[in-house]
XYZ file of C-alpha atoms in Angstrom:
320
model
C 2.937 54.783 -103.474
C 3.085 53.002 -99.841
C 0.173 52.895 -97.447
C 1.662 55.917 -95.100
C 0.515 54.173 -92.118
C 2.464 50.989 -93.415
C 6.080 50.998 -93.867
C 7.961 48.347 -95.235
C 11.870 48.114 -93.403
C 12.656 46.749 -96.968
C 10.847 47.611 -100.241
C 8.434 45.204 -101.314
C 9.624 45.310 -104.747
C 12.856 43.793 -103.214
C 11.223 41.467 -101.235
C 8.778 40.121 -104.508
C 11.508 38.357 -105.633
C 12.278 36.387 -102.585
C 8.184 34.876 -103.066
C 7.617 31.120 -103.775
C 5.352 29.887 -105.848
C 2.419 31.063 -104.130
C 3.845 34.367 -104.357
C 4.376 34.441 -100.281
C 7.576 34.671 -98.465
C 8.751 32.410 -95.543
C 9.542 34.867 -92.901
C 11.380 34.043 -89.693
C 11.456 36.098 -86.622
C 14.962 35.617 -84.768
C 13.623 37.338 -81.772
C 10.088 35.655 -81.222
C 11.483 32.229 -82.780
C 8.032 31.935 -84.990
C 7.961 31.378 -88.690
C 4.712 33.087 -90.875
C 3.964 32.817 -94.578
C 2.836 36.595 -96.148
C 2.730 38.219 -99.648
C 5.408 40.485 -99.770
C 3.085 43.597 -99.921
C 2.272 42.265 -95.866
C 5.768 41.260 -94.749
C 8.732 43.393 -92.704
C 5.946 46.098 -92.119
C 6.128 48.604 -89.271
C 3.239 51.161 -88.480
C 4.230 54.883 -88.766
C 7.912 53.673 -88.977
C 9.343 56.503 -90.814
C 6.674 59.222 -89.885
C 7.515 62.660 -88.216
C 4.192 62.553 -85.976
C 4.742 66.506 -85.776
C 0.460 66.637 -85.157
C -0.146 63.389 -83.707
C -0.330 59.960 -85.591
C -3.257 60.987 -87.907
C -1.442 64.151 -89.100
C 1.988 63.175 -89.252
C 4.129 63.674 -92.031
C 5.393 60.837 -94.029
C 7.383 62.504 -96.669
C 10.704 60.277 -96.124
C 8.514 57.174 -97.382
C 6.134 58.771 -99.644
C 9.051 60.847 -101.240
C 12.417 59.969 -100.732
C 12.380 56.099 -100.222
C 9.656 55.657 -103.083
C 11.637 57.669 -105.345
C 14.717 55.418 -105.169
C 12.593 52.254 -104.828
C 11.211 53.092 -108.067
C 14.648 52.650 -109.568
C 14.666 49.131 -108.409
C 12.801 47.103 -111.005
C 14.864 48.464 -113.830
C 18.244 48.338 -111.830
C 16.926 44.385 -110.940
C 15.998 43.706 -114.492
C 19.564 44.919 -115.996
C 21.490 43.284 -113.587
C 19.582 39.530 -114.371
C 20.451 40.535 -118.287
C 23.698 40.836 -117.769
C 23.980 44.612 -118.954
C 27.180 46.070 -117.858
C 25.569 49.474 -118.551
C 24.571 50.382 -114.924
C 23.949 54.100 -113.356
C 26.387 54.549 -110.687
C 24.378 56.965 -108.791
C 20.959 54.693 -108.890
C 23.357 51.347 -107.810
C 25.150 53.170 -104.961
C 21.763 55.150 -103.854
C 19.878 51.725 -103.573
C 22.332 49.910 -101.520
C 22.809 52.926 -99.363
C 19.075 53.221 -98.920
C 18.626 49.492 -98.183
C 21.104 49.922 -95.440
C 20.354 53.215 -93.780
C 16.491 52.396 -93.749
C 16.737 49.076 -91.846
C 16.284 48.597 -88.214
C 19.520 47.225 -88.003
C 20.736 50.985 -88.500
C 17.629 52.787 -86.878
C 17.216 50.936 -83.767
C 20.740 49.902 -83.469
C 21.763 53.896 -83.575
C 19.014 54.343 -80.794
C 20.410 51.977 -78.283
C 23.802 53.478 -79.582
C 22.831 56.928 -78.546
C 21.458 55.699 -75.402
C 24.953 53.906 -74.404
C 26.392 57.452 -75.177
C 23.999 59.254 -72.598
C 24.067 56.275 -69.817
C 28.586 56.961 -70.691
C 27.957 60.516 -70.068
C 25.882 60.083 -66.825
C 28.783 58.256 -65.065
C 31.107 61.316 -65.626
C 28.606 63.219 -62.853
C 30.389 63.211 -59.619
C 28.687 61.155 -57.305
C 29.197 63.997 -54.574
C 26.753 65.960 -56.394
C 23.824 63.870 -56.289
C 21.648 63.789 -53.140
C 22.656 60.641 -51.069
C 20.217 58.032 -50.956
C 18.222 57.129 -48.309
C 19.480 54.297 -46.157
C 19.597 50.936 -48.128
C 18.614 52.565 -51.286
C 20.144 52.086 -54.352
C 22.058 54.930 -56.113
C 19.751 56.885 -58.816
C 21.738 56.476 -61.832
C 21.937 52.749 -61.552
C 17.770 53.175 -61.647
C 17.675 55.430 -64.731
C 16.088 53.921 -67.975
C 17.598 55.930 -70.887
C 14.648 56.246 -74.007
C 15.430 57.995 -77.099
C 13.208 59.920 -79.525
C 12.742 57.837 -82.885
C 13.205 61.077 -84.480
C 16.978 60.990 -83.753
C 17.339 57.839 -85.675
C 15.322 59.072 -88.538
C 17.403 62.162 -88.961
C 20.608 60.201 -88.401
C 19.651 57.887 -91.194
C 19.088 60.591 -93.758
C 22.598 62.196 -92.338
C 24.592 58.645 -92.600
C 22.939 57.542 -96.046
C 25.770 59.829 -97.502
C 28.640 58.146 -95.736
C 27.376 54.691 -96.766
C 27.137 55.736 -100.333
C 30.846 57.170 -100.020
C 31.654 53.727 -99.261
C 30.179 51.444 -101.407
C 31.233 53.561 -104.317
C 35.000 52.025 -103.596
C 33.714 48.461 -104.325
C 33.746 46.718 -107.775
C 30.901 44.513 -108.260
C 29.497 41.112 -109.746
C 26.887 38.686 -110.004
C 27.240 35.206 -108.761
C 24.664 32.269 -108.845
C 24.113 30.203 -105.907
C 24.093 26.283 -106.911
C 21.313 24.442 -107.989
C 19.681 23.389 -104.848
C 20.784 25.971 -102.906
C 18.784 28.978 -102.177
C 20.189 32.737 -100.819
C 18.570 34.146 -97.648
C 17.469 37.828 -97.184
C 16.792 39.557 -94.299
C 15.455 42.977 -92.607
C 19.198 44.319 -92.998
C 20.023 42.684 -96.975
C 23.348 44.883 -97.338
C 26.063 43.544 -95.400
C 29.742 44.567 -95.825
C 32.599 43.008 -93.955
C 36.087 41.454 -93.489
C 35.545 37.652 -94.800
C 37.299 34.750 -93.822
C 36.244 34.827 -90.350
C 35.846 30.960 -89.641
C 34.378 30.544 -86.445
C 34.784 34.086 -84.752
C 32.441 36.697 -85.327
C 33.105 39.088 -88.568
C 33.905 42.564 -88.469
C 30.947 44.393 -90.012
C 30.546 47.834 -91.694
C 34.239 48.647 -91.688
C 35.110 52.241 -92.882
C 38.487 51.331 -94.058
C 38.388 48.320 -96.841
C 40.702 45.906 -96.870
C 41.593 42.739 -99.211
C 39.219 40.543 -97.209
C 36.424 42.936 -96.956
C 33.505 41.912 -99.145
C 29.973 43.817 -99.608
C 27.070 41.272 -100.410
C 23.367 41.941 -101.149
C 21.236 38.727 -102.182
C 18.841 39.716 -105.006
C 16.878 37.118 -105.376
C 17.069 33.485 -103.768
C 19.698 32.638 -106.722
C 21.720 35.299 -107.025
C 23.557 37.565 -105.192
C 25.482 40.826 -105.766
C 28.942 40.623 -104.518
C 31.502 43.439 -104.182
C 35.158 43.643 -103.129
C 37.341 46.624 -102.798
C 38.236 48.535 -106.296
C 41.932 48.546 -107.007
C 41.403 51.992 -107.514
C 39.135 53.329 -105.113
C 36.360 53.684 -107.858
C 33.166 52.316 -108.751
C 33.044 49.214 -111.090
C 30.606 46.892 -112.325
C 31.587 43.402 -113.972
C 28.651 41.411 -114.648
C 28.203 37.696 -114.018
C 31.057 36.032 -112.711
C 30.292 32.290 -112.131
C 28.771 30.636 -109.253
C 29.131 30.703 -105.464
C 30.626 27.591 -103.736
C 28.467 26.126 -100.947
C 30.558 27.337 -98.272
C 30.195 30.889 -99.587
C 26.155 30.971 -99.527
C 26.710 29.313 -95.975
C 28.828 32.378 -95.217
C 26.315 35.016 -96.781
C 23.372 33.178 -95.421
C 24.876 33.255 -91.823
C 25.627 37.047 -92.455
C 21.949 37.477 -92.907
C 20.776 35.453 -89.862
C 23.307 37.510 -87.625
C 22.919 41.162 -88.863
C 19.074 40.677 -89.118
C 17.439 43.157 -86.883
C 14.810 40.701 -86.350
C 13.641 38.884 -89.755
C 15.009 36.732 -91.947
C 13.300 35.858 -95.687
C 13.461 32.348 -96.649
C 13.926 28.792 -95.435
C 17.005 28.758 -93.350
C 18.926 25.555 -93.861
C 21.710 26.044 -91.405
C 22.874 23.772 -88.840
C 20.624 24.464 -85.575
C 23.653 24.850 -83.269
C 24.397 27.789 -86.054
C 21.180 29.349 -85.886
C 20.803 29.088 -82.139
C 24.401 30.876 -82.051
C 23.491 33.609 -84.910
C 19.954 34.416 -83.827
C 21.609 35.832 -80.399
C 23.383 38.535 -82.300
C 22.487 41.645 -83.892
C 24.362 44.569 -84.858
C 25.653 47.274 -82.222
C 26.769 50.838 -83.042
C 29.009 52.405 -80.928
C 28.650 56.486 -81.318
C 31.705 58.743 -80.299
C 29.802 61.751 -80.490
C 26.402 63.247 -80.940
C 25.173 67.114 -81.270
C 21.822 67.516 -79.676
C 21.328 70.506 -81.316
C 22.364 69.984 -84.921
C 21.882 66.253 -84.656
C 25.594 65.564 -86.588
C 27.268 62.551 -85.123
C 30.146 60.114 -85.821
C 30.404 56.512 -85.707
C 33.162 54.629 -83.863
C 32.319 51.540 -84.832
C 29.356 48.734 -85.857
C 29.900 45.272 -84.704
C 27.634 42.358 -83.633
C 27.178 41.762 -80.149
C 24.435 40.537 -77.869
C 20.794 41.088 -79.055
C 18.984 43.684 -77.275
C 15.969 45.854 -76.900
C 15.272 49.299 -76.517
C 13.120 50.579 -73.942
C 9.992 52.495 -75.810
C 9.743 56.158 -75.586
C 6.623 57.453 -74.866
C 6.039 61.179 -76.487
C 4.042 63.379 -74.023
């Protein structure tokens, strides 16, 4: 069981498949622009990240991490072994829950959701008629232009639980296969390893996490440095797993690695063998979530769109 004070944003059992011969990972932060070497147990960790601090940090509720996530994570070793062994008898529920969990627990969902919710509040604030606000003193800015909006992290924790079902329903519409990287070329992973997107984007930014799948939509999950799980829309609209399906081209590996850099919230795992110009461009990006509606009482919401935008940092929420 995980230390309840130290939560992995990506499960350790997943990260262990990307270690080098010294059992360490190369972890690069695109926000701090630094690289560190860490064992899997120390990498991609945040304190109390999935806790519910109902009675203070020391008496926080850790059930999301210790019960829900750990239950799904416990499925991963067998899931990985069966994939690598070429076994076609894959449990659909385990398969989809693992992928949906990896996506919904990521900072690229939680942090982006909180920023998206703050944007929604800001849009609402702009609808307040100026005539209903006090007239600012001479030479002082309008109060609405000075508001700093912070979001209680509980909001994204609840959203994570609600939206995992949505992601699972999308992920069941792909047919999947395993593909190998060419010898001498390694796959990257990140703090947001599951990505589905419309491929063939060239120099333009890809459409990420589309709700409606097209023939050009692909889902990716690198499962180790040599192997990626690749999904394409199923002709029948139903889940299918086809086993090994050949070797990726160098161009395909580069596309996967570029997506891992761009869609990460911060941390990328592996040696990034991309042109510096690409690294510089992609490291300025992160997923952005546009929220169309949010019910403060029930926590229900819907997402209009998820896309790549300039990297942003949220304002820290301070609990009274």
